[in-house]
PDB file of C-alpha atoms and ligand atoms in Angstrom:
ATOM      1  CA  MET U  22     -31.733  17.365 -14.772  1.00  0.00           C
ATOM      2  CA  THR U  23     -28.262  18.861 -14.423  1.00  0.00           C
ATOM      3  CA  ARG U  24     -26.154  18.839 -17.582  1.00  0.00           C
ATOM      4  CA  TYR U  25     -22.416  18.480 -17.018  1.00  0.00           C
ATOM      5  CA  VAL U  26     -19.696  19.547 -19.430  1.00  0.00           C
ATOM      6  CA  ILE U  27     -17.700  16.415 -18.665  1.00  0.00           C
ATOM      7  CA  THR U  28     -18.944  12.997 -17.538  1.00  0.00           C
ATOM      8  CA  PRO U  29     -19.265  13.037 -13.725  1.00  0.00           C
ATOM      9  CA  ASN U  30     -17.186  10.514 -11.828  1.00  0.00           C
ATOM     10  CA  GLU U  31     -18.936   7.535 -10.334  1.00  0.00           C
ATOM     11  CA  THR U  32     -19.715   7.866  -6.605  1.00  0.00           C
ATOM     12  CA  PRO U  33     -17.049   5.909  -4.703  1.00  0.00           C
ATOM     13  CA  SER U  34     -18.641   3.182  -2.576  1.00  0.00           C
ATOM     14  CA  LEU U  35     -17.946   0.182  -0.385  1.00  0.00           C
ATOM     15  CA  ALA U  36     -19.527  -3.255  -0.413  1.00  0.00           C
ATOM     16  CA  ILE U  37     -21.738  -4.313   2.487  1.00  0.00           C
ATOM     17  CA  HIS U  38     -21.348  -7.720   4.085  1.00  0.00           C
ATOM     18  CA  GLY U  39     -24.286  -9.927   3.087  1.00  0.00           C
ATOM     19  CA  ASP U  40     -26.049  -7.340   0.925  1.00  0.00           C
ATOM     20  CA  ASP U  41     -25.892  -6.415  -2.772  1.00  0.00           C
ATOM     21  CA  ALA U  42     -26.502  -2.746  -1.957  1.00  0.00           C
ATOM     22  CA  ARG U  43     -23.459  -0.538  -1.501  1.00  0.00           C
ATOM     23  CA  PHE U  44     -22.445   2.222   0.928  1.00  0.00           C
ATOM     24  CA  PRO U  45     -21.803   5.511  -0.952  1.00  0.00           C
ATOM     25  CA  LEU U  46     -18.728   7.361   0.247  1.00  0.00           C
ATOM     26  CA  ARG U  47     -18.437  11.080   0.896  1.00  0.00           C
ATOM     27  CA  ARG U  48     -15.262  11.920   2.809  1.00  0.00           C
ATOM     28  CA  VAL U  49     -12.614  10.014   4.755  1.00  0.00           C
ATOM     29  CA  PHE U  50     -11.426  11.367   8.097  1.00  0.00           C
ATOM     30  CA  CYS U  51      -8.486   9.738   9.877  1.00  0.00           C
ATOM     31  CA  VAL U  52      -7.493  10.088  13.528  1.00  0.00           C
ATOM     32  CA  GLY U  53      -3.784  10.476  14.279  1.00  0.00           C
ATOM     33  CA  ARG U  54      -2.069   8.707  17.199  1.00  0.00           C
ATOM     34  CA  ASN U  55      -5.055   7.085  18.908  1.00  0.00           C
ATOM     35  CA  TYR U  56      -3.215   4.236  20.676  1.00  0.00           C
ATOM     36  CA  SER U  57      -0.602   5.108  23.338  1.00  0.00           C
ATOM     37  CA  GLU U  58       2.045   2.615  22.216  1.00  0.00           C
ATOM     38  CA  HIS U  59       1.834   3.841  18.613  1.00  0.00           C
ATOM     39  CA  ALA U  60       2.064   7.495  19.701  1.00  0.00           C
ATOM     40  CA  ARG U  61       5.225   6.592  21.647  1.00  0.00           C
ATOM     41  CA  GLU U  62       6.761   4.679  18.727  1.00  0.00           C
ATOM     42  CA  MET U  63       6.256   7.841  16.634  1.00  0.00           C
ATOM     43  CA  GLY U  64       8.013   9.936  19.280  1.00  0.00           C
ATOM     44  CA  HIS U  65       5.046  11.623  20.997  1.00  0.00           C
ATOM     45  CA  ASP U  66       3.561  11.757  24.486  1.00  0.00           C
ATOM     46  CA  PRO U  67       0.019  10.396  24.111  1.00  0.00           C
ATOM     47  CA  ASP U  68      -1.198  11.986  27.334  1.00  0.00           C
ATOM     48  CA  ARG U  69      -0.830  15.555  26.157  1.00  0.00           C
ATOM     49  CA  GLU U  70      -2.621  15.601  22.835  1.00  0.00           C
ATOM     50  CA  PRO U  71      -6.291  16.126  21.976  1.00  0.00           C
ATOM     51  CA  PRO U  72      -7.448  14.060  18.958  1.00  0.00           C
ATOM     52  CA  PHE U  73      -6.410  15.446  15.592  1.00  0.00           C
ATOM     53  CA  PHE U  74      -7.548  14.568  12.099  1.00  0.00           C
ATOM     54  CA  PHE U  75      -6.345  14.391   8.532  1.00  0.00           C
ATOM     55  CA  MET U  76      -8.219  13.351   5.410  1.00  0.00           C
ATOM     56  CA  LYS U  77      -8.043  11.125   2.378  1.00  0.00           C
ATOM     57  CA  PRO U  78     -10.197  11.495  -0.734  1.00  0.00           C
ATOM     58  CA  ALA U  79     -13.156   9.115  -0.954  1.00  0.00           C
ATOM     59  CA  ASP U  80     -11.778   7.564  -4.141  1.00  0.00           C
ATOM     60  CA  ALA U  81      -8.622   6.502  -2.265  1.00  0.00           C
ATOM     61  CA  VAL U  82     -10.852   3.817  -0.717  1.00  0.00           C
ATOM     62  CA  VAL U  83     -10.494   0.530  -2.596  1.00  0.00           C
ATOM     63  CA  PRO U  84     -11.534  -3.038  -1.743  1.00  0.00           C
ATOM     64  CA  ALA U  85      -8.899  -4.615   0.515  1.00  0.00           C
ATOM     65  CA  GLU U  86      -8.344  -7.607  -1.755  1.00  0.00           C
ATOM     66  CA  GLY U  87      -6.407  -8.627  -4.847  1.00  0.00           C
ATOM     67  CA  VAL U  88      -3.504  -6.342  -5.693  1.00  0.00           C
ATOM     68  CA  ILE U  89      -3.107  -2.855  -4.190  1.00  0.00           C
ATOM     69  CA  ALA U  90      -0.712  -0.527  -6.004  1.00  0.00           C
ATOM     70  CA  TYR U  91       2.678   0.203  -4.442  1.00  0.00           C
ATOM     71  CA  PRO U  92       2.609   4.003  -4.745  1.00  0.00           C
ATOM     72  CA  PRO U  93       5.220   6.231  -6.412  1.00  0.00           C
ATOM     73  CA  LEU U  94       7.564   8.686  -4.654  1.00  0.00           C
ATOM     74  CA  THR U  95       8.276   6.511  -1.612  1.00  0.00           C
ATOM     75  CA  ALA U  96      10.839   4.041  -0.357  1.00  0.00           C
ATOM     76  CA  ASP U  97       9.112   3.663   3.022  1.00  0.00           C
ATOM     77  CA  LEU U  98       5.448   2.679   2.600  1.00  0.00           C
ATOM     78  CA  HIS U  99       3.966   1.847   6.030  1.00  0.00           C
ATOM     79  CA  HIS U 100       0.930  -0.218   7.059  1.00  0.00           C
ATOM     80  CA  GLU U 101      -1.512   1.080   9.705  1.00  0.00           C
ATOM     81  CA  VAL U 102      -4.419  -1.280  10.500  1.00  0.00           C
ATOM     82  CA  GLU U 103      -7.515   0.555  11.741  1.00  0.00           C
ATOM     83  CA  LEU U 104     -11.142   0.169  12.794  1.00  0.00           C
ATOM     84  CA  VAL U 105     -13.264   2.095  10.285  1.00  0.00           C
ATOM     85  CA  VAL U 106     -16.541   3.757  11.276  1.00  0.00           C
ATOM     86  CA  ALA U 107     -19.181   4.454   8.604  1.00  0.00           C
ATOM     87  CA  ILE U 108     -21.419   7.432   9.352  1.00  0.00           C
ATOM     88  CA  GLY U 109     -25.060   6.873   8.397  1.00  0.00           C
ATOM     89  CA  LYS U 110     -26.609  10.028   9.815  1.00  0.00           C
ATOM     90  CA  GLY U 111     -24.950  13.433   9.719  1.00  0.00           C
ATOM     91  CA  GLY U 112     -24.744  16.006  12.455  1.00  0.00           C
ATOM     92  CA  VAL U 113     -22.998  19.020  13.941  1.00  0.00           C
ATOM     93  CA  ASP U 114     -21.713  19.296  17.516  1.00  0.00           C
ATOM     94  CA  ILE U 115     -22.843  15.744  18.311  1.00  0.00           C
ATOM     95  CA  ALA U 116     -23.025  15.034  22.053  1.00  0.00           C
ATOM     96  CA  PRO U 117     -21.151  11.903  23.177  1.00  0.00           C
ATOM     97  CA  GLU U 118     -24.385  10.287  24.353  1.00  0.00           C
ATOM     98  CA  ASP U 119     -25.876  10.719  20.860  1.00  0.00           C
ATOM     99  CA  ALA U 120     -22.815   9.621  18.839  1.00  0.00           C
ATOM    100  CA  LEU U 121     -23.623   5.919  18.400  1.00  0.00           C
ATOM    101  CA  ALA U 122     -26.933   6.773  16.695  1.00  0.00           C
ATOM    102  CA  HIS U 123     -24.937   8.365  13.846  1.00  0.00           C
ATOM    103  CA  ILE U 124     -23.068   5.150  12.978  1.00  0.00           C
ATOM    104  CA  TRP U 125     -24.281   2.937  10.134  1.00  0.00           C
ATOM    105  CA  GLY U 126     -21.638   0.265  10.469  1.00  0.00           C
ATOM    106  CA  TYR U 127     -18.002  -0.741  10.816  1.00  0.00           C
ATOM    107  CA  GLY U 128     -15.182  -2.082   8.691  1.00  0.00           C
ATOM    108  CA  LEU U 129     -11.473  -2.769   8.749  1.00  0.00           C
ATOM    109  CA  GLY U 130      -9.100  -0.581   6.781  1.00  0.00           C
ATOM    110  CA  ILE U 131      -5.413   0.070   6.190  1.00  0.00           C
ATOM    111  CA  ASP U 132      -4.187   3.676   6.356  1.00  0.00           C
ATOM    112  CA  LEU U 133      -1.291   3.274   3.927  1.00  0.00           C
ATOM    113  CA  THR U 134       1.316   5.954   4.595  1.00  0.00           C
ATOM    114  CA  ARG U 135       4.363   7.164   2.673  1.00  0.00           C
ATOM    115  CA  ARG U 136       6.309   7.533   5.940  1.00  0.00           C
ATOM    116  CA  ASP U 137       9.319   9.151   4.315  1.00  0.00           C
ATOM    117  CA  LEU U 138       7.155  11.884   2.793  1.00  0.00           C
ATOM    118  CA  GLN U 139       5.348  12.310   6.127  1.00  0.00           C
ATOM    119  CA  ALA U 140       8.669  12.764   7.943  1.00  0.00           C
ATOM    120  CA  GLN U 141       9.729  15.386   5.378  1.00  0.00           C
ATOM    121  CA  ALA U 142       6.374  17.176   5.743  1.00  0.00           C
ATOM    122  CA  LYS U 143       6.621  17.232   9.536  1.00  0.00           C
ATOM    123  CA  LYS U 144      10.161  18.580   9.375  1.00  0.00           C
ATOM    124  CA  ALA U 145       9.184  21.346   6.948  1.00  0.00           C
ATOM    125  CA  SER U 146       5.840  22.082   8.723  1.00  0.00           C
ATOM    126  CA  ARG U 147       4.034  21.201   5.529  1.00  0.00           C
ATOM    127  CA  PRO U 148       0.673  19.379   5.064  1.00  0.00           C
ATOM    128  CA  TRP U 149       0.487  15.580   5.222  1.00  0.00           C
ATOM    129  CA  GLU U 150      -1.609  14.986   2.086  1.00  0.00           C
ATOM    130  CA  TRP U 151       1.171  13.679  -0.144  1.00  0.00           C
ATOM    131  CA  ALA U 152       2.082  11.209   2.614  1.00  0.00           C
ATOM    132  CA  LYS U 153      -1.461  10.056   3.301  1.00  0.00           C
ATOM    133  CA  ALA U 154      -3.912  10.886   0.515  1.00  0.00           C
ATOM    134  CA  PHE U 155      -2.507   9.101  -2.538  1.00  0.00           C
ATOM    135  CA  ASP U 156      -4.366   6.731  -4.885  1.00  0.00           C
ATOM    136  CA  GLU U 157      -5.450   3.410  -3.298  1.00  0.00           C
ATOM    137  CA  SER U 158      -4.167   4.635   0.092  1.00  0.00           C
ATOM    138  CA  ALA U 159      -7.224   3.376   1.988  1.00  0.00           C
ATOM    139  CA  PRO U 160      -7.927  -0.329   1.294  1.00  0.00           C
ATOM    140  CA  CYS U 161     -11.066  -1.272   3.253  1.00  0.00           C
ATOM    141  CA  THR U 162     -13.206  -4.374   3.790  1.00  0.00           C
ATOM    142  CA  ALA U 163     -16.919  -4.651   3.128  1.00  0.00           C
ATOM    143  CA  LEU U 164     -18.851  -2.878   5.885  1.00  0.00           C
ATOM    144  CA  GLN U 165     -20.783  -4.661   8.612  1.00  0.00           C
ATOM    145  CA  PRO U 166     -24.010  -2.934   9.678  1.00  0.00           C
ATOM    146  CA  VAL U 167     -24.580  -2.086  13.330  1.00  0.00           C
ATOM    147  CA  SER U 168     -27.637  -4.350  13.134  1.00  0.00           C
ATOM    148  CA  ALA U 169     -25.249  -7.296  12.609  1.00  0.00           C
ATOM    149  CA  VAL U 170     -22.259  -6.474  14.816  1.00  0.00           C
ATOM    150  CA  GLY U 171     -23.435  -3.863  17.321  1.00  0.00           C
ATOM    151  CA  HIS U 172     -20.764  -1.379  18.422  1.00  0.00           C
ATOM    152  CA  PRO U 173     -17.383  -3.097  18.911  1.00  0.00           C
ATOM    153  CA  VAL U 174     -15.578  -1.470  21.855  1.00  0.00           C
ATOM    154  CA  SER U 175     -13.010  -4.191  22.481  1.00  0.00           C
ATOM    155  CA  GLY U 176     -11.372  -6.977  20.504  1.00  0.00           C
ATOM    156  CA  ARG U 177      -7.985  -7.805  19.094  1.00  0.00           C
ATOM    157  CA  ILE U 178      -6.861  -5.750  16.086  1.00  0.00           C
ATOM    158  CA  TRP U 179      -3.874  -7.200  14.260  1.00  0.00           C
ATOM    159  CA  LEU U 180      -1.840  -7.158  11.036  1.00  0.00           C
ATOM    160  CA  LYS U 181       0.610  -9.628   9.532  1.00  0.00           C
ATOM    161  CA  VAL U 182       3.007  -9.248   6.617  1.00  0.00           C
ATOM    162  CA  ASN U 183       3.839 -12.485   4.761  1.00  0.00           C
ATOM    163  CA  GLY U 184       2.419 -14.338   7.777  1.00  0.00           C
ATOM    164  CA  GLU U 185       4.637 -12.567  10.326  1.00  0.00           C
ATOM    165  CA  GLN U 186       2.920 -10.621  13.120  1.00  0.00           C
ATOM    166  CA  ARG U 187       3.617  -6.888  12.871  1.00  0.00           C
ATOM    167  CA  GLN U 188       0.807  -5.042  14.623  1.00  0.00           C
ATOM    168  CA  VAL U 189      -1.401  -6.145  17.488  1.00  0.00           C
ATOM    169  CA  GLY U 190      -3.564  -4.178  19.866  1.00  0.00           C
ATOM    170  CA  ASP U 191      -7.064  -4.048  21.289  1.00  0.00           C
ATOM    171  CA  LEU U 192      -9.862  -1.661  20.391  1.00  0.00           C
ATOM    172  CA  ALA U 193     -10.261  -1.048  24.123  1.00  0.00           C
ATOM    173  CA  ASP U 194      -6.831   0.639  24.090  1.00  0.00           C
ATOM    174  CA  GLN U 195      -7.945   3.565  21.921  1.00  0.00           C
ATOM    175  CA  ILE U 196      -7.090   6.861  23.646  1.00  0.00           C
ATOM    176  CA  TRP U 197     -10.190   8.487  22.153  1.00  0.00           C
ATOM    177  CA  SER U 198     -13.196   6.166  21.838  1.00  0.00           C
ATOM    178  CA  VAL U 199     -15.332   6.089  18.698  1.00  0.00           C
ATOM    179  CA  ILE U 200     -17.933   8.097  20.621  1.00  0.00           C
ATOM    180  CA  GLU U 201     -15.396  10.792  21.531  1.00  0.00           C
ATOM    181  CA  VAL U 202     -13.931  10.841  18.013  1.00  0.00           C
ATOM    182  CA  ILE U 203     -17.351  11.467  16.453  1.00  0.00           C
ATOM    183  CA  SER U 204     -18.156  14.138  19.023  1.00  0.00           C
ATOM    184  CA  HIS U 205     -14.804  15.918  18.490  1.00  0.00           C
ATOM    185  CA  ALA U 206     -14.900  15.733  14.690  1.00  0.00           C
ATOM    186  CA  SER U 207     -18.441  17.106  14.539  1.00  0.00           C
ATOM    187  CA  LYS U 208     -17.374  20.216  16.446  1.00  0.00           C
ATOM    188  CA  SER U 209     -15.060  21.092  13.557  1.00  0.00           C
ATOM    189  CA  VAL U 210     -17.023  19.978  10.506  1.00  0.00           C
ATOM    190  CA  ALA U 211     -20.569  18.862   9.744  1.00  0.00           C
ATOM    191  CA  LEU U 212     -20.410  15.082   9.556  1.00  0.00           C
ATOM    192  CA  LYS U 213     -22.626  13.693   6.822  1.00  0.00           C
ATOM    193  CA  ALA U 214     -23.968  10.323   5.797  1.00  0.00           C
ATOM    194  CA  GLY U 215     -21.329   8.513   3.759  1.00  0.00           C
ATOM    195  CA  ASP U 216     -18.357   9.819   5.740  1.00  0.00           C
ATOM    196  CA  LEU U 217     -15.824   7.242   6.954  1.00  0.00           C
ATOM    197  CA  ILE U 218     -13.612   7.651  10.003  1.00  0.00           C
ATOM    198  CA  PHE U 219     -10.355   5.678  10.242  1.00  0.00           C
ATOM    199  CA  THR U 220      -9.901   5.560  14.025  1.00  0.00           C
ATOM    200  CA  GLY U 221      -6.127   5.193  14.400  1.00  0.00           C
ATOM    201  CA  THR U 222      -3.621   2.358  14.525  1.00  0.00           C
ATOM    202  CA  PRO U 223      -2.018   0.287  17.302  1.00  0.00           C
ATOM    203  CA  ALA U 224       1.740  -0.092  17.701  1.00  0.00           C
ATOM    204  CA  GLY U 225       3.940  -2.024  15.307  1.00  0.00           C
ATOM    205  CA  VAL U 226       3.734   0.029  12.107  1.00  0.00           C
ATOM    206  CA  GLY U 227       6.466  -0.726   9.624  1.00  0.00           C
ATOM    207  CA  ALA U 228       7.565  -0.798   6.033  1.00  0.00           C
ATOM    208  CA  LEU U 229       6.021  -2.858   3.239  1.00  0.00           C
ATOM    209  CA  GLN U 230       7.886  -4.101   0.173  1.00  0.00           C
ATOM    210  CA  PRO U 231       6.502  -4.619  -3.330  1.00  0.00           C
ATOM    211  CA  GLY U 232       4.930  -8.079  -3.507  1.00  0.00           C
ATOM    212  CA  ASP U 233       4.256  -8.369   0.248  1.00  0.00           C
ATOM    213  CA  VAL U 234       1.069 -10.135   1.335  1.00  0.00           C
ATOM    214  CA  VAL U 235      -0.821  -8.162   3.994  1.00  0.00           C
ATOM    215  CA  THR U 236      -3.400  -9.894   6.190  1.00  0.00           C
ATOM    216  CA  ALA U 237      -5.266  -8.165   9.000  1.00  0.00           C
ATOM    217  CA  GLY U 238      -8.304  -8.512  11.195  1.00  0.00           C
ATOM    218  CA  ILE U 239     -10.438  -7.336  14.042  1.00  0.00           C
ATOM    219  CA  ASP U 240     -11.707 -10.333  15.990  1.00  0.00           C
ATOM    220  CA  GLY U 241     -15.433 -10.793  15.485  1.00  0.00           C
ATOM    221  CA  LEU U 242     -15.710  -8.054  12.866  1.00  0.00           C
ATOM    222  CA  ALA U 243     -13.670  -8.492   9.696  1.00  0.00           C
ATOM    223  CA  GLU U 244     -10.532  -9.849   8.053  1.00  0.00           C
ATOM    224  CA  LEU U 245      -8.683  -8.823   4.908  1.00  0.00           C
ATOM    225  CA  SER U 246      -5.889  -9.988   2.672  1.00  0.00           C
ATOM    226  CA  PHE U 247      -4.192  -8.277  -0.245  1.00  0.00           C
ATOM    227  CA  THR U 248      -0.923  -8.273  -2.139  1.00  0.00           C
ATOM    228  CA  LEU U 249       1.114  -5.162  -2.842  1.00  0.00           C
ATOM    229  CA  GLY U 250       1.941  -4.465  -6.457  1.00  0.00           C
ATOM    230  CA  GLN U 251       5.466  -4.305  -7.808  1.00  0.00           C
ATOM    231  CA  GLY U 252       5.628  -0.473  -7.830  1.00  0.00           C
TER     232      GLY U 252
HETATM  233 MN1   MN V 313      -3.510   6.058  10.719  1.00  0.00          MN
END
């Protein structure tokens, strides 16, 4: 048995809908600009870009309930509601026709973003981590296994703040499908069981204030509700 000089951290994990067992997390990959209207609202031409990825640490994933911390260093914290894919079987250079077999299940997550820090990073050609990979930056629902929900390829994805509609789109409007995202990502890194992929957000991103109540859903898959802390 391995002896460690400090106590190892607990493996980050997500709850599973209808099961006491948990899904152990390894890494979190996020797709940038995967809905045309959102790409345009961020000032980009969605037709000219291959999919690109950034990451969050696995322990940035927290249950999307209760109170989520309003992070430091920002005055422009944005919500991005996203379909989350949980990888159950790893692979390298996965062919599109094989991609679905690598999925364990699906969830609904929020890619919280310090937009002001992201804008500064873009301007200075610096990495995005401080904008994207902060503590509690990836609230996520319990996962639904493929055996329960199949592979959702369409359905309304939406987010409200204090009951007011902010984001709405349809999974069918993703520029790069879940199949294509898995295939692309696995050409760059070895995907492994426990990896999550946040698959991008529809249009309507905007700022959150301390104390705001965020509700979101994907029809037929999951809903969430949490309150932002006071910062
Ligand atoms: Mn995002």
